[in-house]
Amino acid sequence: MVFRNELLELIQYKPMSEKQYARPLLIVPPQINKFYIFDLSPANSFVQFALKNGLQAFMISWRNPDVRHREWGLSSYVEAVEEAMNVCRAITGSRDVNLMGACAGGLTIAALQGHLQAKRQLRRISSATYLVSLLDSQLDSPATLFADEQTLEAAKRRSYQRGVLDGRDMAKVFAWMRPNDLIWNYWVNNYLLGKEPPAFDILYWNNDNTRLPAAFHGDLLDFFKHNPMGHPGGLEVCGTPIDLQKVTVDSFSVAGINDHITPGMRCIARPCCWAAKNASCCPTADTCRASSTHRATPRPTTSKTASSAATREPGTTTPSTSTAAGGRNGWSGSRSVPAPSAKP
């Protein structure tokens, strides 16, 4: 862990190649889940893949909020990511970074780019990768089944009364969007047949959820209600109206065809949000990919040796300085129990 502010911890991983690209990769996980989905085990780790291919990898671990943090909204998270990004630049000596955001983390880095573009500081970001990130809520998806005005307002009032949205409540909503696989399958296998569920690292991570601050939950509900990123000035971040159509950062989107929360084509088909010159879609197996090129991609050939001070070994699930989730520090990435299939 190389940096901490009120909302996050920043993890730097030790290099696994003789030389590394000078430009770092900053990974922004979703706020509702924990960071180690990218580093489940040595045999199942995106972080390890990045390190072996010469990338300097940094990871954000979100704090698990409680009632004291009810006012943390999208702007709070954007400011926190911007601060972490500047730390990555300072450590590596790079002028810019590559960003990768998953789900709500993708929404956060999109808002950050709009904010930096408005301040004419977008040059600090070289590229952006979006993993299952739905940025245009005007497109139909299963999540819009719960997006009528009465339901959204009731959900917003409930979370503000409690101060946070419990991750278990959101998990129940997501499960009922795909009941055959996520509810009745376990009812039959575990209850009727009396079988023990198999150890599965991804399901362990999926059940290891966190809370959302009431303000950020309200921002997400307003996103589904008003689709603010779909038109210029529709969203204000850190006091700045943003226009994603002016964002010209190279971007790449990855989406799952069978994803029931953010369907593949919905994550890719977002022309109203971006100033993309070219877009292509190439579905392969269970994954659908699309890329949008806004300008010529700079040469990532400059190499330097990354500092290994205060860095983290890949293939483990926790930074050594944190305590268990919900404990004294309450950091979302502080779970000390490894995934079932992870090697000790």
PDB file of C-alpha atoms in Angstrom, residues 8-270:
ATOM      1  CA  LEU A   8      -9.318   4.529  -0.749  1.00  0.00           C
ATOM      2  CA  GLU A   9      -6.025   2.745  -0.415  1.00  0.00           C
ATOM      3  CA  LEU A  10      -3.669   2.577  -3.391  1.00  0.00           C
ATOM      4  CA  ILE A  11      -1.747  -0.655  -3.929  1.00  0.00           C
ATOM      5  CA  GLN A  12       1.371  -0.938  -6.070  1.00  0.00           C
ATOM      6  CA  TYR A  13       2.419  -4.414  -7.203  1.00  0.00           C
ATOM      7  CA  LYS A  14       5.998  -5.622  -7.462  1.00  0.00           C
ATOM      8  CA  PRO A  15       7.240  -5.986 -11.049  1.00  0.00           C
ATOM      9  CA  MET A  16       7.534  -9.465 -12.566  1.00  0.00           C
ATOM     10  CA  SER A  17       9.551  -8.561 -15.657  1.00  0.00           C
ATOM     11  CA  GLU A  18      13.043  -7.214 -16.155  1.00  0.00           C
ATOM     12  CA  LYS A  19      11.750  -3.990 -17.721  1.00  0.00           C
ATOM     13  CA  GLN A  20       8.433  -2.181 -17.371  1.00  0.00           C
ATOM     14  CA  TYR A  21       6.596   0.323 -19.492  1.00  0.00           C
ATOM     15  CA  ALA A  22       7.004   3.809 -18.078  1.00  0.00           C
ATOM     16  CA  ARG A  23       3.275   4.538 -18.239  1.00  0.00           C
ATOM     17  CA  PRO A  24       1.424   2.917 -15.302  1.00  0.00           C
ATOM     18  CA  LEU A  25      -1.933   1.152 -15.286  1.00  0.00           C
ATOM     19  CA  LEU A  26      -4.391   2.276 -12.609  1.00  0.00           C
ATOM     20  CA  ILE A  27      -7.226  -0.204 -11.992  1.00  0.00           C
ATOM     21  CA  VAL A  28     -10.468   1.193 -10.532  1.00  0.00           C
ATOM     22  CA  PRO A  29     -12.754  -1.592  -9.234  1.00  0.00           C
ATOM     23  CA  PRO A  30     -16.493  -1.178  -8.613  1.00  0.00           C
ATOM     24  CA  GLN A  31     -17.405   0.513  -5.342  1.00  0.00           C
ATOM     25  CA  ILE A  32     -19.915  -2.210  -4.438  1.00  0.00           C
ATOM     26  CA  ASN A  33     -17.355  -5.045  -4.555  1.00  0.00           C
ATOM     27  CA  LYS A  34     -13.757  -5.613  -3.498  1.00  0.00           C
ATOM     28  CA  PHE A  35     -10.631  -5.200  -5.558  1.00  0.00           C
ATOM     29  CA  TYR A  36      -9.300  -8.751  -5.473  1.00  0.00           C
ATOM     30  CA  ILE A  37     -11.490  -9.918  -8.358  1.00  0.00           C
ATOM     31  CA  PHE A  38      -8.489  -8.829 -10.441  1.00  0.00           C
ATOM     32  CA  ASP A  39      -6.081 -10.931  -8.338  1.00  0.00           C
ATOM     33  CA  LEU A  40      -7.966 -14.008  -7.130  1.00  0.00           C
ATOM     34  CA  SER A  41      -5.073 -16.490  -7.197  1.00  0.00           C
ATOM     35  CA  PRO A  42      -1.754 -17.030  -8.985  1.00  0.00           C
ATOM     36  CA  ALA A  43      -3.563 -19.089 -11.622  1.00  0.00           C
ATOM     37  CA  ASN A  44      -6.406 -16.605 -12.036  1.00  0.00           C
ATOM     38  CA  SER A  45      -4.992 -13.103 -11.832  1.00  0.00           C
ATOM     39  CA  PHE A  46      -5.278 -10.222 -14.278  1.00  0.00           C
ATOM     40  CA  VAL A  47      -2.701  -8.366 -12.182  1.00  0.00           C
ATOM     41  CA  GLN A  48      -0.167 -11.134 -12.678  1.00  0.00           C
ATOM     42  CA  PHE A  49      -0.858 -11.138 -16.415  1.00  0.00           C
ATOM     43  CA  ALA A  50      -0.251  -7.371 -16.558  1.00  0.00           C
ATOM     44  CA  LEU A  51       2.960  -7.577 -14.532  1.00  0.00           C
ATOM     45  CA  LYS A  52       4.410 -10.394 -16.628  1.00  0.00           C
ATOM     46  CA  ASN A  53       3.769  -8.273 -19.711  1.00  0.00           C
ATOM     47  CA  GLY A  54       5.736  -5.333 -18.349  1.00  0.00           C
ATOM     48  CA  LEU A  55       2.940  -3.121 -17.023  1.00  0.00           C
ATOM     49  CA  GLN A  56       3.353  -1.186 -13.796  1.00  0.00           C
ATOM     50  CA  ALA A  57       0.106  -2.075 -12.012  1.00  0.00           C
ATOM     51  CA  PHE A  58      -1.626   0.015  -9.376  1.00  0.00           C
ATOM     52  CA  MET A  59      -4.936  -0.952  -7.780  1.00  0.00           C
ATOM     53  CA  ILE A  60      -7.514   1.022  -5.824  1.00  0.00           C
ATOM     54  CA  SER A  61      -9.090  -0.613  -2.774  1.00  0.00           C
ATOM     55  CA  TRP A  62     -12.231   1.285  -1.759  1.00  0.00           C
ATOM     56  CA  ARG A  63     -13.081   1.959   1.839  1.00  0.00           C
ATOM     57  CA  ASN A  64     -16.195   0.185   3.086  1.00  0.00           C
ATOM     58  CA  PRO A  65     -18.389   3.165   4.109  1.00  0.00           C
ATOM     59  CA  ASP A  66     -20.664   3.403   7.109  1.00  0.00           C
ATOM     60  CA  VAL A  67     -23.295   5.907   8.226  1.00  0.00           C
ATOM     61  CA  ARG A  68     -20.612   8.576   8.814  1.00  0.00           C
ATOM     62  CA  HIS A  69     -19.922   8.657   5.084  1.00  0.00           C
ATOM     63  CA  ARG A  70     -23.493   9.089   3.846  1.00  0.00           C
ATOM     64  CA  GLU A  71     -22.548  12.269   1.925  1.00  0.00           C
ATOM     65  CA  TRP A  72     -19.904  10.619  -0.266  1.00  0.00           C
ATOM     66  CA  GLY A  73     -21.184  11.026  -3.814  1.00  0.00           C
ATOM     67  CA  LEU A  74     -19.818  10.546  -7.321  1.00  0.00           C
ATOM     68  CA  SER A  75     -17.787  13.750  -7.018  1.00  0.00           C
ATOM     69  CA  SER A  76     -16.118  12.400  -3.865  1.00  0.00           C
ATOM     70  CA  TYR A  77     -15.023   9.262  -5.685  1.00  0.00           C
ATOM     71  CA  VAL A  78     -13.849  11.201  -8.742  1.00  0.00           C
ATOM     72  CA  GLU A  79     -11.671  13.439  -6.555  1.00  0.00           C
ATOM     73  CA  ALA A  80     -10.243  10.373  -4.793  1.00  0.00           C
ATOM     74  CA  VAL A  81      -9.366   8.669  -8.105  1.00  0.00           C
ATOM     75  CA  GLU A  82      -7.772  11.861  -9.411  1.00  0.00           C
ATOM     76  CA  GLU A  83      -5.594  12.004  -6.294  1.00  0.00           C
ATOM     77  CA  ALA A  84      -4.606   8.337  -6.692  1.00  0.00           C
ATOM     78  CA  MET A  85      -3.813   8.951 -10.361  1.00  0.00           C
ATOM     79  CA  ASN A  86      -1.469  11.797  -9.455  1.00  0.00           C
ATOM     80  CA  VAL A  87       0.297   9.529  -6.944  1.00  0.00           C
ATOM     81  CA  CYS A  88       0.820   6.940  -9.705  1.00  0.00           C
ATOM     82  CA  ARG A  89       2.346   9.631 -11.902  1.00  0.00           C
ATOM     83  CA  ALA A  90       4.625  10.823  -9.094  1.00  0.00           C
ATOM     84  CA  ILE A  91       5.870   7.318  -8.232  1.00  0.00           C
ATOM     85  CA  THR A  92       6.565   6.282 -11.822  1.00  0.00           C
ATOM     86  CA  GLY A  93       7.630   9.670 -13.214  1.00  0.00           C
ATOM     87  CA  SER A  94       5.137   9.291 -16.062  1.00  0.00           C
ATOM     88  CA  ARG A  95       3.248  12.279 -17.439  1.00  0.00           C
ATOM     89  CA  ASP A  96       0.060  10.251 -17.932  1.00  0.00           C
ATOM     90  CA  VAL A  97      -1.583   6.974 -16.945  1.00  0.00           C
ATOM     91  CA  ASN A  98      -3.738   4.248 -18.450  1.00  0.00           C
ATOM     92  CA  LEU A  99      -7.039   3.841 -16.605  1.00  0.00           C
ATOM     93  CA  MET A 100      -9.150   0.714 -16.324  1.00  0.00           C
ATOM     94  CA  GLY A 101     -12.539   0.807 -14.594  1.00  0.00           C
ATOM     95  CA  ALA A 102     -15.037  -1.976 -13.939  1.00  0.00           C
ATOM     96  CA  CYS A 103     -18.791  -1.495 -13.641  1.00  0.00           C
ATOM     97  CA  ALA A 104     -19.334   1.600 -11.437  1.00  0.00           C
ATOM     98  CA  GLY A 105     -15.567   2.085 -11.536  1.00  0.00           C
ATOM     99  CA  GLY A 106     -15.947   2.634 -15.290  1.00  0.00           C
ATOM    100  CA  LEU A 107     -18.626   5.217 -14.633  1.00  0.00           C
ATOM    101  CA  THR A 108     -16.242   6.922 -12.202  1.00  0.00           C
ATOM    102  CA  ILE A 109     -13.314   7.122 -14.642  1.00  0.00           C
ATOM    103  CA  ALA A 110     -15.664   8.417 -17.367  1.00  0.00           C
ATOM    104  CA  ALA A 111     -16.812  11.200 -15.041  1.00  0.00           C
ATOM    105  CA  LEU A 112     -13.163  11.918 -14.172  1.00  0.00           C
ATOM    106  CA  GLN A 113     -12.287  12.309 -17.838  1.00  0.00           C
ATOM    107  CA  GLY A 114     -15.165  14.707 -18.361  1.00  0.00           C
ATOM    108  CA  HIS A 115     -14.038  16.703 -15.345  1.00  0.00           C
ATOM    109  CA  LEU A 116     -10.418  16.856 -16.524  1.00  0.00           C
ATOM    110  CA  GLN A 117     -11.499  17.777 -20.037  1.00  0.00           C
ATOM    111  CA  ALA A 118     -13.452  20.720 -18.649  1.00  0.00           C
ATOM    112  CA  LYS A 119     -10.308  21.808 -16.771  1.00  0.00           C
ATOM    113  CA  ARG A 120      -8.168  21.217 -19.878  1.00  0.00           C
ATOM    114  CA  GLN A 121      -6.088  18.629 -18.034  1.00  0.00           C
ATOM    115  CA  LEU A 122      -7.128  15.553 -19.990  1.00  0.00           C
ATOM    116  CA  ARG A 123      -3.536  14.994 -21.139  1.00  0.00           C
ATOM    117  CA  ARG A 124      -2.906  13.251 -17.802  1.00  0.00           C
ATOM    118  CA  ILE A 125      -4.847  10.232 -19.124  1.00  0.00           C
ATOM    119  CA  SER A 126      -3.450   8.243 -22.043  1.00  0.00           C
ATOM    120  CA  SER A 127      -6.204   5.633 -22.437  1.00  0.00           C
ATOM    121  CA  ALA A 128      -9.300   4.268 -20.720  1.00  0.00           C
ATOM    122  CA  THR A 129     -10.594   0.702 -20.605  1.00  0.00           C
ATOM    123  CA  TYR A 130     -14.167  -0.052 -19.545  1.00  0.00           C
ATOM    124  CA  LEU A 131     -15.172  -3.440 -18.161  1.00  0.00           C
ATOM    125  CA  VAL A 132     -18.930  -4.148 -18.129  1.00  0.00           C
ATOM    126  CA  SER A 133     -19.596  -0.420 -17.708  1.00  0.00           C
ATOM    127  CA  LEU A 134     -23.033   0.866 -18.689  1.00  0.00           C
ATOM    128  CA  LEU A 135     -22.680   4.593 -19.422  1.00  0.00           C
ATOM    129  CA  ASP A 136     -25.878   5.157 -21.412  1.00  0.00           C
ATOM    130  CA  SER A 137     -28.900   4.271 -19.280  1.00  0.00           C
ATOM    131  CA  GLN A 138     -31.261   5.197 -22.113  1.00  0.00           C
ATOM    132  CA  LEU A 139     -30.498   1.803 -23.646  1.00  0.00           C
ATOM    133  CA  ASP A 140     -32.686  -1.030 -22.391  1.00  0.00           C
ATOM    134  CA  SER A 141     -31.181  -3.472 -19.922  1.00  0.00           C
ATOM    135  CA  PRO A 142     -32.599  -5.769 -17.209  1.00  0.00           C
ATOM    136  CA  ALA A 143     -31.639  -3.159 -14.607  1.00  0.00           C
ATOM    137  CA  THR A 144     -34.175  -0.718 -16.107  1.00  0.00           C
ATOM    138  CA  LEU A 145     -36.955  -3.042 -14.937  1.00  0.00           C
ATOM    139  CA  PHE A 146     -36.416  -1.482 -11.501  1.00  0.00           C
ATOM    140  CA  ALA A 147     -36.005   2.069 -12.771  1.00  0.00           C
ATOM    141  CA  ASP A 148     -39.529   3.526 -12.605  1.00  0.00           C
ATOM    142  CA  GLU A 149     -39.721   6.851 -10.794  1.00  0.00           C
ATOM    143  CA  GLN A 150     -41.644   5.608  -7.759  1.00  0.00           C
ATOM    144  CA  THR A 151     -39.237   2.734  -7.112  1.00  0.00           C
ATOM    145  CA  LEU A 152     -36.154   4.922  -7.549  1.00  0.00           C
ATOM    146  CA  GLU A 153     -37.403   7.574  -5.140  1.00  0.00           C
ATOM    147  CA  ALA A 154     -38.358   4.963  -2.534  1.00  0.00           C
ATOM    148  CA  ALA A 155     -34.906   3.365  -2.798  1.00  0.00           C
ATOM    149  CA  LYS A 156     -33.214   6.741  -2.464  1.00  0.00           C
ATOM    150  CA  ARG A 157     -35.215   7.642   0.667  1.00  0.00           C
ATOM    151  CA  ARG A 158     -34.457   4.294   2.255  1.00  0.00           C
ATOM    152  CA  SER A 159     -30.698   4.545   1.760  1.00  0.00           C
ATOM    153  CA  TYR A 160     -30.609   8.137   3.052  1.00  0.00           C
ATOM    154  CA  GLN A 161     -32.486   7.068   6.184  1.00  0.00           C
ATOM    155  CA  ARG A 162     -29.942   4.321   6.809  1.00  0.00           C
ATOM    156  CA  GLY A 163     -26.930   6.315   5.603  1.00  0.00           C
ATOM    157  CA  VAL A 164     -25.715   3.462   3.382  1.00  0.00           C
ATOM    158  CA  LEU A 165     -27.019   0.821   1.009  1.00  0.00           C
ATOM    159  CA  ASP A 166     -26.026  -2.625   2.217  1.00  0.00           C
ATOM    160  CA  GLY A 167     -24.366  -4.662  -0.505  1.00  0.00           C
ATOM    161  CA  ARG A 168     -26.510  -7.668   0.428  1.00  0.00           C
ATOM    162  CA  ASP A 169     -29.647  -5.744  -0.542  1.00  0.00           C
ATOM    163  CA  MET A 170     -28.216  -4.940  -3.972  1.00  0.00           C
ATOM    164  CA  ALA A 171     -27.074  -8.550  -4.391  1.00  0.00           C
ATOM    165  CA  LYS A 172     -30.652  -9.726  -3.838  1.00  0.00           C
ATOM    166  CA  VAL A 173     -31.917  -7.412  -6.592  1.00  0.00           C
ATOM    167  CA  PHE A 174     -29.240  -8.652  -9.002  1.00  0.00           C
ATOM    168  CA  ALA A 175     -29.994 -12.280  -8.113  1.00  0.00           C
ATOM    169  CA  TRP A 176     -33.709 -11.919  -8.874  1.00  0.00           C
ATOM    170  CA  MET A 177     -32.773 -10.546 -12.296  1.00  0.00           C
ATOM    171  CA  ARG A 178     -31.444 -14.042 -13.082  1.00  0.00           C
ATOM    172  CA  PRO A 179     -33.364 -16.334 -10.693  1.00  0.00           C
ATOM    173  CA  ASN A 180     -32.853 -19.673 -12.456  1.00  0.00           C
ATOM    174  CA  ASP A 181     -29.076 -19.472 -12.105  1.00  0.00           C
ATOM    175  CA  LEU A 182     -28.669 -17.399  -8.954  1.00  0.00           C
ATOM    176  CA  ILE A 183     -31.588 -18.474  -6.743  1.00  0.00           C
ATOM    177  CA  TRP A 184     -33.417 -21.663  -7.749  1.00  0.00           C
ATOM    178  CA  ASN A 185     -30.221 -23.452  -8.714  1.00  0.00           C
ATOM    179  CA  TYR A 186     -28.977 -23.181  -5.124  1.00  0.00           C
ATOM    180  CA  TRP A 187     -32.424 -23.901  -3.689  1.00  0.00           C
ATOM    181  CA  VAL A 188     -32.539 -27.230  -5.531  1.00  0.00           C
ATOM    182  CA  ASN A 189     -28.877 -28.188  -5.076  1.00  0.00           C
ATOM    183  CA  ASN A 190     -28.354 -27.096  -1.460  1.00  0.00           C
ATOM    184  CA  TYR A 191     -31.787 -27.411   0.171  1.00  0.00           C
ATOM    185  CA  LEU A 192     -33.673 -30.109  -1.740  1.00  0.00           C
ATOM    186  CA  LEU A 193     -30.693 -32.316  -2.618  1.00  0.00           C
ATOM    187  CA  GLY A 194     -28.619 -31.471   0.451  1.00  0.00           C
ATOM    188  CA  LYS A 195     -25.414 -30.956  -1.520  1.00  0.00           C
ATOM    189  CA  GLU A 196     -22.614 -28.669  -0.432  1.00  0.00           C
ATOM    190  CA  PRO A 197     -21.905 -25.849  -2.934  1.00  0.00           C
ATOM    191  CA  PRO A 198     -18.532 -26.327  -4.655  1.00  0.00           C
ATOM    192  CA  ALA A 199     -15.665 -24.007  -3.728  1.00  0.00           C
ATOM    193  CA  PHE A 200     -15.604 -21.290  -6.362  1.00  0.00           C
ATOM    194  CA  ASP A 201     -13.403 -18.219  -5.994  1.00  0.00           C
ATOM    195  CA  ILE A 202     -15.593 -15.891  -8.074  1.00  0.00           C
ATOM    196  CA  LEU A 203     -18.728 -16.748  -6.066  1.00  0.00           C
ATOM    197  CA  TYR A 204     -16.766 -16.164  -2.868  1.00  0.00           C
ATOM    198  CA  TRP A 205     -15.821 -12.710  -4.137  1.00  0.00           C
ATOM    199  CA  ASN A 206     -19.392 -12.032  -5.299  1.00  0.00           C
ATOM    200  CA  ASN A 207     -20.717 -12.753  -1.802  1.00  0.00           C
ATOM    201  CA  ASP A 208     -18.009 -10.648  -0.161  1.00  0.00           C
ATOM    202  CA  ASN A 209     -19.801  -7.383  -0.900  1.00  0.00           C
ATOM    203  CA  THR A 210     -19.610  -3.948   0.706  1.00  0.00           C
ATOM    204  CA  ARG A 211     -21.844  -0.948   1.301  1.00  0.00           C
ATOM    205  CA  LEU A 212     -22.542   2.158  -0.772  1.00  0.00           C
ATOM    206  CA  PRO A 213     -22.858   5.664   0.714  1.00  0.00           C
ATOM    207  CA  ALA A 214     -26.378   7.064   0.437  1.00  0.00           C
ATOM    208  CA  ALA A 215     -25.258  10.002  -1.723  1.00  0.00           C
ATOM    209  CA  PHE A 216     -23.463   7.782  -4.229  1.00  0.00           C
ATOM    210  CA  HIS A 217     -26.409   5.386  -4.329  1.00  0.00           C
ATOM    211  CA  GLY A 218     -28.614   8.397  -5.071  1.00  0.00           C
ATOM    212  CA  ASP A 219     -26.271   9.473  -7.867  1.00  0.00           C
ATOM    213  CA  LEU A 220     -26.513   6.008  -9.441  1.00  0.00           C
ATOM    214  CA  LEU A 221     -30.305   6.075  -9.228  1.00  0.00           C
ATOM    215  CA  ASP A 222     -30.366   9.524 -10.863  1.00  0.00           C
ATOM    216  CA  PHE A 223     -28.103   8.120 -13.574  1.00  0.00           C
ATOM    217  CA  PHE A 224     -30.728   5.505 -14.448  1.00  0.00           C
ATOM    218  CA  LYS A 225     -33.526   8.072 -14.193  1.00  0.00           C
ATOM    219  CA  HIS A 226     -32.045  10.977 -16.161  1.00  0.00           C
ATOM    220  CA  ASN A 227     -29.223   9.451 -18.280  1.00  0.00           C
ATOM    221  CA  PRO A 228     -27.026  12.517 -17.573  1.00  0.00           C
ATOM    222  CA  MET A 229     -24.007  11.324 -19.553  1.00  0.00           C
ATOM    223  CA  GLY A 230     -26.046  11.152 -22.721  1.00  0.00           C
ATOM    224  CA  HIS A 231     -26.133  14.910 -23.281  1.00  0.00           C
ATOM    225  CA  PRO A 232     -23.679  17.784 -22.727  1.00  0.00           C
ATOM    226  CA  GLY A 233     -23.834  19.382 -19.295  1.00  0.00           C
ATOM    227  CA  GLY A 234     -26.253  16.763 -18.009  1.00  0.00           C
ATOM    228  CA  LEU A 235     -23.887  15.759 -15.206  1.00  0.00           C
ATOM    229  CA  GLU A 236     -21.961  18.022 -12.858  1.00  0.00           C
ATOM    230  CA  VAL A 237     -18.845  16.565 -11.244  1.00  0.00           C
ATOM    231  CA  CYS A 238     -16.814  18.436  -8.624  1.00  0.00           C
ATOM    232  CA  GLY A 239     -18.681  21.616  -9.574  1.00  0.00           C
ATOM    233  CA  THR A 240     -17.893  21.172 -13.279  1.00  0.00           C
ATOM    234  CA  PRO A 241     -20.526  20.416 -15.956  1.00  0.00           C
ATOM    235  CA  ILE A 242     -19.081  17.680 -18.156  1.00  0.00           C
ATOM    236  CA  ASP A 243     -19.485  16.808 -21.822  1.00  0.00           C
ATOM    237  CA  LEU A 244     -18.216  13.343 -22.718  1.00  0.00           C
ATOM    238  CA  GLN A 245     -18.582  14.143 -26.404  1.00  0.00           C
ATOM    239  CA  LYS A 246     -15.470  16.306 -26.008  1.00  0.00           C
ATOM    240  CA  VAL A 247     -13.431  13.490 -24.443  1.00  0.00           C
ATOM    241  CA  THR A 248     -10.968  12.209 -27.047  1.00  0.00           C
ATOM    242  CA  VAL A 249      -9.010   9.701 -24.972  1.00  0.00           C
ATOM    243  CA  ASP A 250      -8.396   6.323 -26.624  1.00  0.00           C
ATOM    244  CA  SER A 251     -10.877   3.847 -25.159  1.00  0.00           C
ATOM    245  CA  PHE A 252     -11.532   0.129 -25.190  1.00  0.00           C
ATOM    246  CA  SER A 253     -14.673  -1.614 -23.916  1.00  0.00           C
ATOM    247  CA  VAL A 254     -15.082  -5.185 -22.745  1.00  0.00           C
ATOM    248  CA  ALA A 255     -18.504  -6.647 -22.015  1.00  0.00           C
ATOM    249  CA  GLY A 256     -19.980 -10.098 -21.401  1.00  0.00           C
ATOM    250  CA  ILE A 257     -22.702 -11.300 -23.739  1.00  0.00           C
ATOM    251  CA  ASN A 258     -24.384 -13.251 -20.927  1.00  0.00           C
ATOM    252  CA  ASP A 259     -24.079 -10.461 -18.343  1.00  0.00           C
ATOM    253  CA  HIS A 260     -27.589  -9.954 -16.922  1.00  0.00           C
ATOM    254  CA  ILE A 261     -26.805  -6.646 -15.185  1.00  0.00           C
ATOM    255  CA  THR A 262     -24.915  -4.819 -17.934  1.00  0.00           C
ATOM    256  CA  PRO A 263     -25.594  -6.725 -21.186  1.00  0.00           C
ATOM    257  CA  GLY A 264     -22.747  -6.790 -23.684  1.00  0.00           C
ATOM    258  CA  MET A 265     -24.186  -4.754 -26.521  1.00  0.00           C
ATOM    259  CA  ARG A 266     -25.561  -2.165 -24.087  1.00  0.00           C
ATOM    260  CA  CYS A 267     -22.074  -1.489 -22.735  1.00  0.00           C
ATOM    261  CA  ILE A 268     -20.652  -1.109 -26.234  1.00  0.00           C
ATOM    262  CA  ALA A 269     -23.441   0.800 -27.986  1.00  0.00           C
ATOM    263  CA  ARG A 270     -22.889   4.224 -26.429  1.00  0.00           C
TER     264      ARG A 270
END
